[in-house]
Coordinates of C-alpha atoms (C1' of nucleotides) in Angstrom, one line a residue:
Chain A
M1 CA 99.3 72.2 117.2
E2 CA 95.8 73.4 116.4
L3 CA 95.1 77.1 116.5
S4 CA 92.1 78.7 118.1
D5 CA 89.4 79.9 115.7
E6 CA 90.1 83.4 116.9
K7 CA 93.7 83.2 116.0
K8 CA 93.0 81.5 112.7
Q9 CA 90.7 84.2 111.6
L10 CA 93.1 87.0 112.7
I11 CA 95.9 85.3 110.7
E12 CA 93.6 85.4 107.7
E13 CA 92.7 89.0 108.2
V14 CA 96.3 90.2 108.9
G15 CA 97.4 87.9 106.0
I16 CA 95.2 89.6 103.5
H17 CA 96.3 93.0 104.7
L18 CA 100.0 92.0 104.3
E19 CA 99.3 90.6 100.9
E20 CA 97.9 93.9 99.8
R21 CA 100.3 96.3 101.6
A22 CA 103.6 94.4 101.5
N23 CA 103.3 92.5 98.2
L24 CA 103.9 89.2 99.8
S25 CA 102.6 85.8 98.5
P26 CA 99.5 84.5 100.3
L27 CA 101.6 81.9 102.2
A28 CA 104.3 84.3 103.1
S29 CA 101.7 86.7 104.4
R30 CA 100.1 84.0 106.5
I31 CA 103.4 82.8 108.0
Y32 CA 104.3 86.4 108.8
A33 CA 100.9 87.0 110.4
L34 CA 101.3 83.7 112.4
L35 CA 104.6 84.9 113.8
I36 CA 103.3 88.4 114.5
L37 CA 100.6 86.7 116.6
S38 CA 102.8 84.2 118.3
S39 CA 105.1 84.3 121.3
Y40 CA 108.5 85.8 121.2
D41 CA 110.0 82.3 121.4
G42 CA 109.0 81.8 117.8
M43 CA 108.2 78.6 116.0
S44 CA 110.2 75.8 114.4
F45 CA 110.2 75.2 110.7
E46 CA 108.3 71.9 111.3
K47 CA 105.7 73.5 113.4
I48 CA 105.1 76.1 110.8
V49 CA 104.6 73.4 108.2
N50 CA 102.1 71.6 110.3
T51 CA 100.2 74.7 111.5
M52 CA 99.9 76.1 107.9
Q53 CA 99.1 72.7 106.3
A54 CA 101.5 73.7 103.5
S55 CA 104.3 71.7 101.8
K56 CA 107.8 71.9 103.2
S57 CA 109.0 73.4 99.9
S58 CA 106.5 76.2 99.9
V59 CA 107.3 77.0 103.6
S60 CA 111.0 76.9 102.9
S61 CA 110.9 79.3 100.0
N62 CA 108.5 81.7 101.6
I63 CA 110.5 81.8 104.8
N64 CA 113.5 82.6 102.8
V65 CA 111.7 85.6 101.2
L66 CA 110.7 86.8 104.7
L67 CA 114.3 86.4 106.0
Q68 CA 115.7 88.4 103.0
L69 CA 113.3 91.2 103.6
H70 CA 114.2 91.2 107.3
F71 CA 110.6 90.7 108.3
I72 CA 111.6 87.7 110.3
E73 CA 114.8 86.3 111.9
Y74 CA 115.8 83.0 113.4
Y75 CA 117.8 81.6 116.2
T76 CA 118.9 78.2 117.3
K77 CA 119.1 76.3 120.6
P78 CA 122.3 74.5 121.6
G79 CA 122.0 70.8 121.0
D80 CA 119.0 71.3 118.7
R81 CA 119.3 71.2 115.0
K82 CA 116.0 73.1 114.4
R83 CA 115.8 76.7 113.6
Y84 CA 113.3 78.9 115.4
F85 CA 111.7 81.8 113.6
R86 CA 110.1 84.9 115.0
T87 CA 109.3 88.4 113.8
S88 CA 112.5 90.5 113.6
D89 CA 113.0 92.7 116.6
F90 CA 112.2 95.9 114.8
Y91 CA 109.8 94.8 112.2
L92 CA 107.6 97.9 112.7
K93 CA 110.7 100.0 111.9
N94 CA 111.1 98.1 108.6
T95 CA 107.4 98.7 107.8
M96 CA 107.8 102.4 108.3
E97 CA 111.0 102.6 106.3
Q98 CA 109.2 100.9 103.4
Q99 CA 106.4 103.4 103.8
A100 CA 108.9 106.3 103.7
H101 CA 110.4 104.9 100.5
S102 CA 107.1 104.4 98.9
L103 CA 106.1 108.0 99.7
E104 CA 109.3 109.3 98.4
K105 CA 108.8 107.5 95.2
A106 CA 105.3 108.8 94.9
L107 CA 106.6 112.3 95.4
R108 CA 109.2 111.9 92.7
I109 CA 106.6 110.7 90.3
V110 CA 104.2 113.5 91.0
Q111 CA 107.0 116.0 90.5
K112 CA 107.9 114.5 87.2
V113 CA 104.3 114.5 86.0
N114 CA 103.8 118.1 87.0
H115 CA 107.0 119.1 85.3
F116 CA 106.0 117.3 82.1
N117 CA 102.5 118.9 82.1
A118 CA 103.9 122.3 82.7
D119 CA 106.0 121.9 79.6
H120 CA 103.6 120.0 77.4
N121 CA 100.1 120.6 78.6
P122 CA 100.2 124.2 80.0
E123 CA 96.4 124.6 80.0
K124 CA 95.9 121.4 82.1
F125 CA 98.9 122.3 84.3
K126 CA 97.3 125.7 85.1
K127 CA 94.0 124.1 85.9
E128 CA 95.6 121.6 88.3
R129 CA 98.5 123.5 89.7
S130 CA 97.0 124.5 93.0
M131 CA 95.8 121.0 93.8
G132 CA 99.1 119.5 92.6
S133 CA 101.2 121.7 94.8
L134 CA 98.9 121.0 97.7
Y135 CA 99.4 117.4 97.1
E136 CA 103.2 117.8 96.8
S137 CA 103.5 119.6 100.1
H138 CA 101.2 117.0 101.7
L139 CA 103.5 114.2 100.6
N140 CA 106.5 116.2 101.9
E141 CA 104.9 116.6 105.2
Q142 CA 104.1 112.9 105.5
I143 CA 107.6 112.0 104.7
E144 CA 108.9 114.4 107.3
R145 CA 106.5 112.9 109.9
I146 CA 107.6 109.4 109.1
N147 CA 111.3 110.3 109.4
H148 CA 110.6 112.0 112.7
T149 CA 108.9 108.8 114.0
L150 CA 111.8 106.7 112.8
T151 CA 114.3 108.8 114.8
E152 CA 112.0 108.3 117.9
I153 CA 112.1 104.6 117.2
E154 CA 115.9 104.8 117.0
K155 CA 115.9 106.3 120.5
L156 CA 113.9 103.4 121.8
K157 CA 116.4 100.9 120.5
Q158 CA 119.2 102.3 122.7
Chain B
M1 CA 99.3 109.3 66.7
E2 CA 102.8 108.4 67.7
L3 CA 104.0 109.4 71.1
S4 CA 107.4 110.9 71.8
D5 CA 109.9 108.7 73.5
E6 CA 109.9 110.9 76.5
K7 CA 106.1 110.5 76.9
K8 CA 106.2 106.8 76.2
Q9 CA 108.8 106.3 78.9
L10 CA 106.9 108.4 81.4
I11 CA 103.7 106.5 80.8
E12 CA 105.6 103.3 81.5
E13 CA 107.0 104.8 84.7
V14 CA 103.8 106.3 86.0
G15 CA 102.0 103.1 84.8
I16 CA 104.1 100.8 87.0
H17 CA 103.6 103.2 89.9
L18 CA 99.9 103.0 89.5
E19 CA 99.9 99.3 89.1
E20 CA 101.6 99.0 92.5
R21 CA 99.8 101.7 94.4
A22 CA 96.3 101.6 93.0
N23 CA 96.0 97.9 92.2
L24 CA 95.1 98.6 88.6
S25 CA 95.8 96.1 85.7
P26 CA 98.8 97.0 83.5
L27 CA 96.6 98.3 80.7
A28 CA 94.3 100.3 83.0
S29 CA 97.4 101.8 84.6
R30 CA 98.9 102.8 81.2
I31 CA 95.7 104.3 80.0
Y32 CA 95.3 106.3 83.2
A33 CA 99.0 107.5 82.9
L34 CA 98.4 108.5 79.3
L35 CA 95.4 110.6 80.3
I36 CA 97.3 112.1 83.2
L37 CA 100.0 113.2 80.8
S38 CA 97.6 114.4 78.0
S39 CA 95.8 117.7 77.5
Y40 CA 92.6 118.5 79.3
D41 CA 90.7 117.9 76.0
G42 CA 91.1 114.2 76.5
M43 CA 91.2 111.5 74.0
S44 CA 88.7 109.4 72.1
F45 CA 88.2 105.7 72.6
E46 CA 89.6 105.1 69.1
K47 CA 92.7 107.2 69.7
I48 CA 93.4 105.4 73.0
V49 CA 93.1 102.0 71.2
N50 CA 95.6 103.1 68.5
T51 CA 98.0 104.8 70.9
M52 CA 98.1 101.8 73.3
Q53 CA 98.2 99.2 70.5
A54 CA 95.7 97.2 72.5
S55 CA 92.5 95.5 71.4
K56 CA 89.2 97.3 71.5
S57 CA 87.8 94.9 74.1
S58 CA 90.7 95.3 76.5
V59 CA 90.5 99.1 76.2
S60 CA 86.7 99.0 76.7
S61 CA 86.8 96.9 79.9
N62 CA 89.7 98.8 81.4
I63 CA 88.1 102.2 80.7
N64 CA 85.0 101.0 82.4
V65 CA 87.0 100.1 85.5
L66 CA 88.6 103.5 85.5
L67 CA 85.2 105.2 85.1
Q68 CA 83.7 103.2 88.0
L69 CA 86.6 104.2 90.2
H70 CA 86.1 107.8 89.2
F71 CA 89.7 108.0 88.1
I72 CA 88.5 109.3 84.7
E73 CA 85.4 110.8 83.2
Y74 CA 84.1 111.4 79.7
Y75 CA 82.3 114.0 77.7
T76 CA 80.8 114.2 74.2
K77 CA 80.8 116.8 71.5
P78 CA 77.5 117.7 69.8
G79 CA 77.2 116.1 66.4
D80 CA 80.0 113.6 67.3
R81 CA 79.2 110.1 68.4
K82 CA 82.6 109.6 70.0
R83 CA 83.3 109.8 73.7
Y84 CA 86.3 111.7 74.9
F85 CA 88.0 110.6 78.1
R86 CA 90.1 112.6 80.5
T87 CA 91.3 112.4 84.1
S88 CA 88.5 113.3 86.4
D89 CA 88.6 116.8 87.7
F90 CA 89.6 115.9 91.2
Y91 CA 91.5 112.7 90.7
L92 CA 94.1 113.8 93.3
K93 CA 91.4 114.0 95.8
N94 CA 90.3 110.5 95.0
T95 CA 93.9 109.3 95.4
M96 CA 94.1 110.9 98.8
E97 CA 90.8 109.5 99.9
Q98 CA 92.0 106.1 99.1
Q99 CA 95.2 106.7 101.0
A100 CA 93.1 107.7 104.0
H101 CA 91.0 104.6 103.9
S102 CA 94.1 102.4 103.5
L103 CA 95.7 104.1 106.6
E104 CA 92.5 103.7 108.6
K105 CA 92.4 100.0 107.7
A106 CA 96.1 99.6 108.7
L107 CA 95.4 101.3 112.0
R108 CA 92.5 99.0 112.8
I109 CA 94.6 95.9 112.0
V110 CA 97.5 97.1 114.2
Q111 CA 95.1 97.7 117.1
K112 CA 93.6 94.3 116.7
V113 CA 97.1 92.7 116.7
N114 CA 98.2 94.7 119.8
H115 CA 95.0 93.7 121.6
F116 CA 95.4 90.0 120.7
N117 CA 99.0 90.0 121.8
A118 CA 98.2 91.8 125.1
D119 CA 95.8 89.0 125.8
H120 CA 97.7 86.0 124.5
N121 CA 101.4 86.9 124.3
P122 CA 101.9 89.3 127.2
E123 CA 105.7 88.9 127.2
K124 CA 105.9 89.8 123.5
F125 CA 103.4 92.6 124.0
K126 CA 105.4 94.1 126.8
K127 CA 108.6 94.0 124.6
E128 CA 106.9 95.7 121.7
R129 CA 104.4 98.0 123.4
S130 CA 106.4 101.2 123.2
M131 CA 107.1 100.8 119.5
G132 CA 103.6 99.6 118.9
S133 CA 102.0 102.7 120.5
L134 CA 104.5 104.9 118.7
Y135 CA 103.3 103.4 115.5
E136 CA 99.7 103.7 116.4
S137 CA 100.0 107.4 117.2
H138 CA 102.0 107.9 114.0
L139 CA 99.2 106.3 111.9
N140 CA 96.7 108.5 113.7
E141 CA 98.7 111.6 112.9
Q142 CA 99.0 110.7 109.3
I143 CA 95.2 110.1 109.0
E144 CA 94.7 113.5 110.6
R145 CA 97.0 115.2 108.2
I146 CA 95.4 113.6 105.2
N147 CA 91.9 114.7 106.3
H148 CA 93.2 118.2 106.9
T149 CA 94.6 118.3 103.3
L150 CA 91.3 116.9 102.0
T151 CA 89.4 119.8 103.6
E152 CA 91.8 122.2 102.0
I153 CA 91.1 120.6 98.6
E154 CA 87.4 121.0 99.3
K155 CA 88.0 124.7 99.7
L156 CA 89.7 124.8 96.3
K157 CA 86.8 123.3 94.7
Q158 CA 84.5 126.1 95.6
Chain C
dT1 C1' 66.2 101.2 54.5
dA2 C1' 71.0 99.7 53.9
dG3 C1' 75.4 100.7 55.4
dT4 C1' 78.7 102.5 58.6
dT5 C1' 80.6 103.4 63.0
dA6 C1' 81.3 103.4 68.2
dG7 C1' 81.6 100.6 71.6
dT8 C1' 80.3 96.0 74.2
dT9 C1' 80.0 91.0 75.2
dC10 C1' 81.7 86.7 75.9
dG11 C1' 84.2 82.6 75.2
dT12 C1' 89.2 81.5 74.3
dT13 C1' 94.1 82.0 74.8
dT14 C1' 98.1 83.5 77.1
dC15 C1' 100.9 84.3 80.9
dA16 C1' 102.6 84.8 85.5
dT17 C1' 103.0 83.1 89.9
dA18 C1' 102.0 80.1 93.9
dT19 C1' 102.1 75.8 95.5
dC20 C1' 103.4 71.1 95.3
dG21 C1' 106.0 66.6 95.6
dA22 C1' 109.9 63.8 94.9
dA23 C1' 114.6 63.6 95.0
dC24 C1' 118.5 65.5 97.1
dT25 C1' 122.2 67.5 100.7
dA26 C1' 124.3 68.0 104.8
dA27 C1' 124.3 67.5 109.5
dT28 C1' 123.4 64.6 113.6
dC29 C1' 122.7 60.3 116.1
dA30 C1' 123.0 55.5 117.5
Chain D
dT1 C1' 129.0 53.5 109.3
dG2 C1' 124.2 53.3 108.5
dA3 C1' 120.0 55.5 109.7
dT4 C1' 117.5 59.6 110.7
dT5 C1' 116.3 64.3 110.5
dA6 C1' 116.1 69.4 108.9
dG7 C1' 115.7 71.8 105.3
dT8 C1' 116.6 72.8 100.0
dT9 C1' 116.2 72.3 95.0
dC10 C1' 113.9 71.9 90.9
dG11 C1' 110.7 70.3 87.5
dA12 C1' 105.6 69.7 87.2
dT13 C1' 100.9 71.3 88.1
dA14 C1' 97.3 74.5 89.2
dT15 C1' 95.0 78.7 89.5
dG16 C1' 93.7 83.3 88.4
dA17 C1' 93.9 87.3 85.9
dA18 C1' 94.8 90.0 81.6
dA19 C1' 94.4 90.5 77.0
dC20 C1' 92.4 89.0 72.8
dG21 C1' 89.2 88.5 68.7
dA22 C1' 85.0 87.6 66.5
dA23 C1' 80.4 88.4 66.8
dC24 C1' 77.1 91.5 68.3
dT25 C1' 74.1 95.9 69.5
dA26 C1' 72.6 100.3 69.0
dA27 C1' 72.9 104.6 67.1
dC28 C1' 73.8 107.6 63.3
dT29 C1' 74.0 108.7 58.2
dA30 C1' 73.5 108.6 53.2

DNA sequence: TAGTTAGTTCGTTTCATATCGAACTAATCA
DNA sequence: TGATTAGTTCGATATGAAACGAACTAACTA
């Protein structure tokens, strides 16, 4: 029931990272980190409550968020009412898809900004155009790379 | 003094994007968006206060944050006490440097997680290794790309 | 020197969001 | 059927951050 110090600290570190990158609440981040660092068998709701020292209600709502985002999944054992949670099979794929969306959104914004400045602040646009287009093509490249990797992951799945 | 509806809406859109991506407060994000979408001459403190309909104190502290992060800079005109703020010359470069750091951090975390699971959850590690290594090399590639673009920007500066 | 102006400081207020706990539901068990 | 258990719901509390406003400083100006 007690975690090693090494694991505790790693949960904290990964948790903070997830908070920042995935916009999850602190507890959701810690739970997700815990499951990332645990065996593929997963953990029961109760065990998560005890390990995290958090209330049942907090764990319940945060687990539901993680389920909705498809970051985790659950399974049941015959003759056992409990649900067992684990990281979803392809959570790295989800992470990358989110990154792709975020980059695409960034690209759309940059394009809008450049367009607006070309129309309304021509002097500024001229000054920044070369860097702006460099940035645009950089974003395009990154999106391409990510999609490429996603198709490779798709192959792995089969 | 009044902004066009088009500009207002774009400030909102870019502002929300900056809030999410750059971890800036709402007002800091809006001020930064305003300056991104304004002429290279920049805007005085007073004009920013009026345009944003925010208090002097809020504008003051948020501008100082943006200055510290080198997202914006200011200049003065001889015989004019006011300070004029504009986006810093190479703010896109700063953006990319931040992205590079964030990717490097992500890579270090993923490596730590993989290492931990290899030691403590061998079954899970085996199951996820191929995807994990694919992800690792993907992150490496992205970091490489970003550094490459940064050196190209460096060339532009000269 | 007295008045004005640009911008800052700092204590207070407002607001959002995370977590909690007690009461509840629905399924299982004896 | 009555008791137990797994998990949810929902109103209350706590915490932290953002924005505010009044008072202040420091520089200029008449």
